[in-house]
């Protein structure tokens, strides 16, 4: 046939070798096996690498865990380590002093005979007010940061003691040392401002303004000394402490008016000034309110 002849002719020209069917199947199978073995070997190498990385990761985590939770530091601290810790503590103390105005000057402690109680003596200063706090703590093995204070005594200067006597006694009974620090900071600011403000008006109006004390508490006395028998104004600047030991300043006005002036004061301007004084303090400020009373005193004449 023509088809057979053309096939034979092309076969002779190209010279295609004849491969038996069984040999073709065996060769194809061998190639697949080689490819699979290479892939398996590659996967096995990747698995070994991953296992090695995983083991290294576990060792690092174990070392980190042991370092973080170990109660004993096996490596002894050097002098440089202690020096660095002291400098860090000093920086924190300086920052606390700057922010709160409290500086701790001395802190000592000793164990009592019972062995479970430690007595602390703390001396410090808050702005211009020095203080001393003595407290006893019960030592426990519990892992907490709370202080179990069994006794508390607070010592402040006599003038401060008279003004804050009630709340200091209450703090000692409650054994609330943190309440003392919560109170002493704002109180010290107000105390300093009171002294500064009163002195400002004494310097500005030396002929009509002076400061007097009663039970160590200062009062601002205002009087027109050009009048023989004029009214006398007394401004008190006290502090009220609420149940949670928050200090709030309060200025009040009282006066002593001679009978003849009271009779002339038909509109009761002087009488109402005591009521309006606290409102003026609230609305216009302390200095403006005091200035108003000084001007009022200067208007009084014989």
Short mmCIF file of N, CA, C and O in Angstrom, two decimals, residues 95-182:
data_model
loop_
_atom_site.label_atom_id
_atom_site.label_comp_id
_atom_site.label_asym_id
_atom_site.label_seq_id
_atom_site.Cartn_x
_atom_site.Cartn_y
_atom_site.Cartn_z
N UNK A 95 13.28 62.60 91.33
CA UNK A 95 12.07 62.83 90.54
C UNK A 95 10.84 62.93 91.44
O UNK A 95 9.99 63.80 91.26
N UNK A 96 10.76 62.04 92.45
CA UNK A 96 9.64 62.08 93.39
C UNK A 96 9.63 63.39 94.17
O UNK A 96 8.57 63.99 94.38
N UNK A 97 10.80 63.83 94.60
CA UNK A 97 10.91 65.09 95.33
C UNK A 97 10.45 66.26 94.48
O UNK A 97 9.75 67.16 94.94
N UNK A 98 10.84 66.23 93.21
CA UNK A 98 10.48 67.32 92.31
C UNK A 98 8.99 67.34 92.02
O UNK A 98 8.37 68.42 91.98
N UNK A 99 8.39 66.18 91.84
CA UNK A 99 6.97 66.12 91.49
C UNK A 99 6.07 66.34 92.70
O UNK A 99 5.09 67.07 92.64
N UNK A 100 6.40 65.70 93.82
CA UNK A 100 5.52 65.74 94.99
C UNK A 100 5.97 66.72 96.05
O UNK A 100 5.19 67.11 96.91
N UNK A 101 7.24 67.13 96.01
CA UNK A 101 7.74 68.04 97.03
C UNK A 101 8.17 67.33 98.29
O UNK A 101 8.52 67.96 99.29
N UNK A 102 8.16 65.99 98.30
CA UNK A 102 8.55 65.22 99.48
C UNK A 102 9.99 64.72 99.33
O UNK A 102 10.34 64.18 98.28
N UNK A 103 10.78 64.92 100.35
CA UNK A 103 12.14 64.37 100.36
C UNK A 103 12.33 63.55 101.63
O UNK A 103 12.00 64.01 102.73
N UNK A 104 12.81 62.32 101.46
CA UNK A 104 13.08 61.44 102.60
C UNK A 104 14.52 61.66 103.03
O UNK A 104 15.46 61.46 102.26
N UNK A 105 14.70 62.07 104.29
CA UNK A 105 16.03 62.40 104.77
C UNK A 105 16.67 61.27 105.55
O UNK A 105 17.90 61.15 105.60
N UNK A 106 15.86 60.43 106.16
CA UNK A 106 16.41 59.33 106.96
C UNK A 106 15.39 58.21 107.06
O UNK A 106 14.20 58.46 107.25
N UNK A 107 15.86 56.98 106.94
CA UNK A 107 14.99 55.81 107.10
C UNK A 107 15.78 54.71 107.79
O UNK A 107 16.79 54.24 107.28
N UNK A 108 15.33 54.33 108.97
CA UNK A 108 15.96 53.26 109.72
C UNK A 108 14.90 52.23 110.12
O UNK A 108 13.71 52.53 110.17
N UNK A 109 15.36 51.02 110.42
CA UNK A 109 14.42 49.98 110.87
C UNK A 109 15.14 48.99 111.77
O UNK A 109 16.36 48.80 111.67
N UNK A 110 14.40 48.36 112.63
CA UNK A 110 14.93 47.33 113.50
C UNK A 110 13.83 46.36 113.88
O UNK A 110 12.65 46.74 113.98
N UNK A 111 14.20 45.12 114.08
CA UNK A 111 13.24 44.08 114.44
C UNK A 111 12.98 44.10 115.94
O UNK A 111 13.89 44.30 116.74
N UNK A 112 11.72 43.91 116.30
CA UNK A 112 11.36 43.85 117.71
C UNK A 112 11.65 42.45 118.26
O UNK A 112 11.99 41.53 117.52
N UNK A 113 11.48 42.29 119.56
CA UNK A 113 11.82 41.03 120.21
C UNK A 113 11.01 39.86 119.67
O UNK A 113 11.48 38.73 119.63
N UNK A 114 9.78 40.15 119.27
CA UNK A 114 8.94 39.07 118.76
C UNK A 114 9.49 38.47 117.48
O UNK A 114 9.24 37.31 117.17
N UNK A 115 10.26 39.26 116.72
CA UNK A 115 10.89 38.75 115.50
C UNK A 115 10.06 38.91 114.26
O UNK A 115 10.58 39.00 113.15
N UNK A 116 8.72 38.93 114.41
CA UNK A 116 7.84 39.04 113.24
C UNK A 116 7.48 40.48 112.91
O UNK A 116 6.91 40.75 111.85
N UNK A 117 7.79 41.42 113.80
CA UNK A 117 7.43 42.82 113.59
C UNK A 117 8.68 43.67 113.44
O UNK A 117 9.64 43.53 114.19
N UNK A 118 8.66 44.54 112.45
CA UNK A 118 9.77 45.44 112.19
C UNK A 118 9.29 46.87 112.39
O UNK A 118 8.22 47.25 111.91
N UNK A 119 10.07 47.66 113.12
CA UNK A 119 9.72 49.06 113.36
C UNK A 119 10.55 49.95 112.43
O UNK A 119 11.77 49.81 112.34
N UNK A 120 9.87 50.85 111.74
CA UNK A 120 10.52 51.77 110.82
C UNK A 120 10.42 53.20 111.37
O UNK A 120 9.39 53.60 111.91
N UNK A 121 11.51 53.93 111.23
CA UNK A 121 11.53 55.35 111.58
C UNK A 121 11.90 56.14 110.32
O UNK A 121 12.99 55.95 109.76
N UNK A 122 10.98 56.98 109.91
CA UNK A 122 11.16 57.73 108.66
C UNK A 122 11.10 59.23 108.95
O UNK A 122 10.15 59.71 109.56
N UNK A 123 12.14 59.94 108.53
CA UNK A 123 12.17 61.40 108.67
C UNK A 123 12.23 62.03 107.28
O UNK A 123 12.95 61.54 106.42
N UNK A 124 11.46 63.09 107.10
CA UNK A 124 11.45 63.74 105.79
C UNK A 124 10.94 65.16 105.88
O UNK A 124 10.69 65.70 106.96
N UNK A 125 10.77 65.73 104.72
CA UNK A 125 10.28 67.11 104.63
C UNK A 125 9.43 67.24 103.39
O UNK A 125 9.76 66.71 102.33
N UNK A 126 8.33 67.96 103.54
CA UNK A 126 7.47 68.28 102.39
C UNK A 126 7.43 69.80 102.28
O UNK A 126 6.78 70.47 103.10
N UNK A 127 8.14 70.32 101.29
CA UNK A 127 8.30 71.76 101.13
C UNK A 127 8.91 72.36 102.40
O UNK A 127 10.03 72.06 102.73
N UNK A 128 8.14 73.17 103.16
CA UNK A 128 8.70 73.79 104.35
C UNK A 128 8.34 73.06 105.63
O UNK A 128 8.66 73.53 106.74
N UNK A 129 7.67 71.93 105.52
CA UNK A 129 7.18 71.23 106.72
C UNK A 129 7.98 69.94 106.91
O UNK A 129 8.02 69.07 106.04
N UNK A 130 8.61 69.84 108.07
CA UNK A 130 9.33 68.60 108.41
C UNK A 130 8.37 67.64 109.11
O UNK A 130 7.40 68.06 109.75
N UNK A 131 8.63 66.36 109.01
CA UNK A 131 7.76 65.36 109.63
C UNK A 131 8.55 64.12 109.99
O UNK A 131 9.66 63.89 109.48
N UNK A 132 7.96 63.33 110.86
CA UNK A 132 8.55 62.05 111.26
C UNK A 132 7.43 61.04 111.37
O UNK A 132 6.38 61.32 111.97
N UNK A 133 7.64 59.88 110.79
CA UNK A 133 6.63 58.82 110.81
C UNK A 133 7.28 57.56 111.39
O UNK A 133 8.31 57.10 110.90
N UNK A 134 6.67 57.02 112.43
CA UNK A 134 7.11 55.76 113.01
C UNK A 134 5.99 54.73 112.83
O UNK A 134 4.84 54.99 113.21
N UNK A 135 6.32 53.60 112.26
CA UNK A 135 5.30 52.57 112.07
C UNK A 135 5.90 51.19 112.20
O UNK A 135 7.09 50.98 111.96
N UNK A 136 5.05 50.27 112.63
CA UNK A 136 5.45 48.88 112.80
C UNK A 136 4.72 48.01 111.79
O UNK A 136 3.52 48.16 111.57
N UNK A 137 5.48 47.09 111.17
CA UNK A 137 4.92 46.23 110.12
C UNK A 137 5.07 44.77 110.51
O UNK A 137 6.09 44.37 111.08
N UNK A 138 4.07 44.01 110.19
CA UNK A 138 4.10 42.57 110.42
C UNK A 138 4.70 41.89 109.20
O UNK A 138 4.18 42.01 108.09
N UNK A 139 5.79 41.17 109.40
CA UNK A 139 6.45 40.47 108.30
C UNK A 139 5.74 39.15 108.05
O UNK A 139 5.50 38.37 108.97
N UNK A 140 5.42 38.88 106.78
CA UNK A 140 4.77 37.62 106.40
C UNK A 140 5.52 37.02 105.23
O UNK A 140 6.32 37.68 104.56
N UNK A 141 5.24 35.76 104.96
CA UNK A 141 5.85 35.07 103.83
C UNK A 141 5.00 35.15 102.58
O UNK A 141 5.31 34.54 101.56
N UNK A 142 3.91 35.90 102.66
CA UNK A 142 3.02 36.01 101.52
C UNK A 142 3.66 36.83 100.42
O UNK A 142 4.35 37.82 100.69
N UNK A 143 3.43 36.40 99.19
CA UNK A 143 4.03 37.07 98.03
C UNK A 143 3.13 38.21 97.58
O UNK A 143 2.39 38.08 96.61
N UNK A 144 3.14 39.31 98.32
CA UNK A 144 2.37 40.48 97.92
C UNK A 144 3.16 41.73 98.30
O UNK A 144 4.17 41.67 98.97
N UNK A 145 2.68 42.85 97.82
CA UNK A 145 3.38 44.11 98.04
C UNK A 145 2.71 44.98 99.10
O UNK A 145 3.06 46.14 99.28
N UNK A 146 1.71 44.45 99.78
CA UNK A 146 0.99 45.25 100.76
C UNK A 146 1.75 45.28 102.09
O UNK A 146 2.44 44.34 102.46
N UNK A 147 1.62 46.41 102.78
CA UNK A 147 2.22 46.57 104.09
C UNK A 147 1.15 46.34 105.16
O UNK A 147 0.13 47.01 105.16
N UNK A 148 1.40 45.41 106.06
CA UNK A 148 0.47 45.14 107.15
C UNK A 148 0.95 45.93 108.36
O UNK A 148 1.70 45.43 109.20
N UNK A 149 0.51 47.20 108.43
CA UNK A 149 0.95 48.10 109.49
C UNK A 149 0.13 47.83 110.75
O UNK A 149 -1.10 47.84 110.72
N UNK A 150 0.82 47.58 111.85
CA UNK A 150 0.14 47.28 113.12
C UNK A 150 0.11 48.49 114.05
O UNK A 150 -0.69 48.52 114.99
N UNK A 151 0.97 49.48 113.81
CA UNK A 151 1.00 50.68 114.65
C UNK A 151 1.57 51.84 113.84
O UNK A 151 2.49 51.65 113.05
N UNK A 152 1.01 53.03 114.05
CA UNK A 152 1.45 54.21 113.30
C UNK A 152 1.42 55.44 114.19
O UNK A 152 0.41 55.73 114.84
N UNK A 153 2.53 56.16 114.23
CA UNK A 153 2.63 57.43 114.95
C UNK A 153 3.18 58.49 114.00
O UNK A 153 4.19 58.24 113.31
N UNK A 154 2.55 59.67 113.98
CA UNK A 154 2.93 60.75 113.07
C UNK A 154 3.31 61.98 113.90
O UNK A 154 2.56 62.39 114.79
N UNK A 155 4.47 62.56 113.59
CA UNK A 155 4.94 63.73 114.31
C UNK A 155 5.20 64.87 113.31
O UNK A 155 5.91 64.68 112.32
N UNK A 156 4.61 66.02 113.59
CA UNK A 156 4.79 67.22 112.77
C UNK A 156 5.04 68.40 113.71
O UNK A 156 4.82 68.28 114.93
N UNK A 157 5.50 69.55 113.20
CA UNK A 157 5.70 70.72 114.07
C UNK A 157 4.43 71.09 114.82
O UNK A 157 3.31 70.80 114.39
N UNK A 158 4.63 71.77 115.93
CA UNK A 158 3.50 72.06 116.84
C UNK A 158 2.41 72.87 116.17
O UNK A 158 1.22 72.62 116.39
N UNK A 159 2.79 73.84 115.33
CA UNK A 159 1.76 74.66 114.67
C UNK A 159 0.93 73.83 113.70
O UNK A 159 -0.28 74.03 113.56
N UNK A 160 1.56 72.87 113.04
CA UNK A 160 0.83 71.98 112.12
C UNK A 160 -0.01 70.99 112.92
O UNK A 160 -1.14 70.66 112.53
N UNK A 161 0.54 70.53 114.04
CA UNK A 161 -0.17 69.58 114.89
C UNK A 161 -1.50 70.15 115.36
O UNK A 161 -2.53 69.46 115.34
N UNK A 162 -1.50 71.41 115.78
CA UNK A 162 -2.74 72.02 116.27
C UNK A 162 -3.78 72.14 115.16
O UNK A 162 -4.97 71.99 115.41
N UNK A 163 -3.32 72.40 113.94
CA UNK A 163 -4.26 72.62 112.85
C UNK A 163 -4.81 71.31 112.28
O UNK A 163 -5.95 71.25 111.83
N UNK A 164 -3.99 70.26 112.31
CA UNK A 164 -4.40 68.98 111.71
C UNK A 164 -4.57 67.89 112.76
O UNK A 164 -4.54 66.70 112.42
N UNK A 165 -4.79 68.28 114.00
CA UNK A 165 -4.80 67.33 115.10
C UNK A 165 -5.82 66.21 114.91
O UNK A 165 -5.51 65.03 115.04
N UNK A 166 -7.04 66.56 114.57
CA UNK A 166 -8.10 65.55 114.46
C UNK A 166 -7.80 64.51 113.39
O UNK A 166 -7.95 63.31 113.62
N UNK A 167 -7.40 64.98 112.20
CA UNK A 167 -7.18 64.00 111.12
C UNK A 167 -5.90 63.19 111.35
O UNK A 167 -5.83 62.01 110.96
N UNK A 168 -4.91 63.76 112.02
CA UNK A 168 -3.69 63.00 112.32
C UNK A 168 -4.00 61.88 113.32
O UNK A 168 -3.47 60.77 113.19
N UNK A 169 -4.84 62.17 114.30
CA UNK A 169 -5.25 61.14 115.25
C UNK A 169 -6.02 60.04 114.53
O UNK A 169 -5.82 58.84 114.76
N UNK A 170 -6.91 60.44 113.62
CA UNK A 170 -7.70 59.46 112.86
C UNK A 170 -6.81 58.59 111.98
O UNK A 170 -7.03 57.37 111.88
N UNK A 171 -5.79 59.19 111.37
CA UNK A 171 -4.87 58.42 110.53
C UNK A 171 -4.11 57.38 111.36
O UNK A 171 -3.92 56.24 110.93
N UNK A 172 -3.68 57.79 112.55
CA UNK A 172 -2.94 56.87 113.42
C UNK A 172 -3.82 55.71 113.84
O UNK A 172 -3.38 54.56 113.89
N UNK A 173 -5.07 56.01 114.14
CA UNK A 173 -6.00 54.94 114.53
C UNK A 173 -6.29 54.00 113.37
O UNK A 173 -6.42 52.79 113.56
N UNK A 174 -6.39 54.57 112.16
CA UNK A 174 -6.65 53.75 110.96
C UNK A 174 -5.38 53.08 110.44
O UNK A 174 -5.45 52.26 109.51
N UNK A 175 -4.23 53.49 110.98
CA UNK A 175 -2.92 53.00 110.52
C UNK A 175 -2.76 53.22 109.01
O UNK A 175 -2.30 52.36 108.27
N UNK A 176 -3.17 54.41 108.60
CA UNK A 176 -3.18 54.75 107.16
C UNK A 176 -2.02 55.69 106.84
O UNK A 176 -2.19 56.91 106.81
N UNK A 177 -0.85 55.12 106.61
CA UNK A 177 0.33 55.94 106.32
C UNK A 177 0.23 56.62 104.97
O UNK A 177 0.68 57.75 104.77
N UNK A 178 -0.42 55.97 104.00
CA UNK A 178 -0.55 56.57 102.66
C UNK A 178 -1.47 57.79 102.70
O UNK A 178 -1.27 58.73 101.94
N UNK A 179 -2.44 57.77 103.60
CA UNK A 179 -3.33 58.93 103.73
C UNK A 179 -2.56 60.16 104.21
O UNK A 179 -2.87 61.29 103.83
N UNK A 180 -1.55 59.93 105.06
CA UNK A 180 -0.75 61.05 105.54
C UNK A 180 -0.02 61.72 104.38
O UNK A 180 -0.03 62.95 104.25
N UNK A 181 0.60 60.93 103.52
CA UNK A 181 1.31 61.52 102.37
C UNK A 181 0.33 62.14 101.38
O UNK A 181 0.65 63.13 100.72
N UNK A 182 -0.85 61.57 101.29
CA UNK A 182 -1.88 62.13 100.41
C UNK A 182 -2.33 63.51 100.91
O UNK A 182 -2.66 64.39 100.12
#
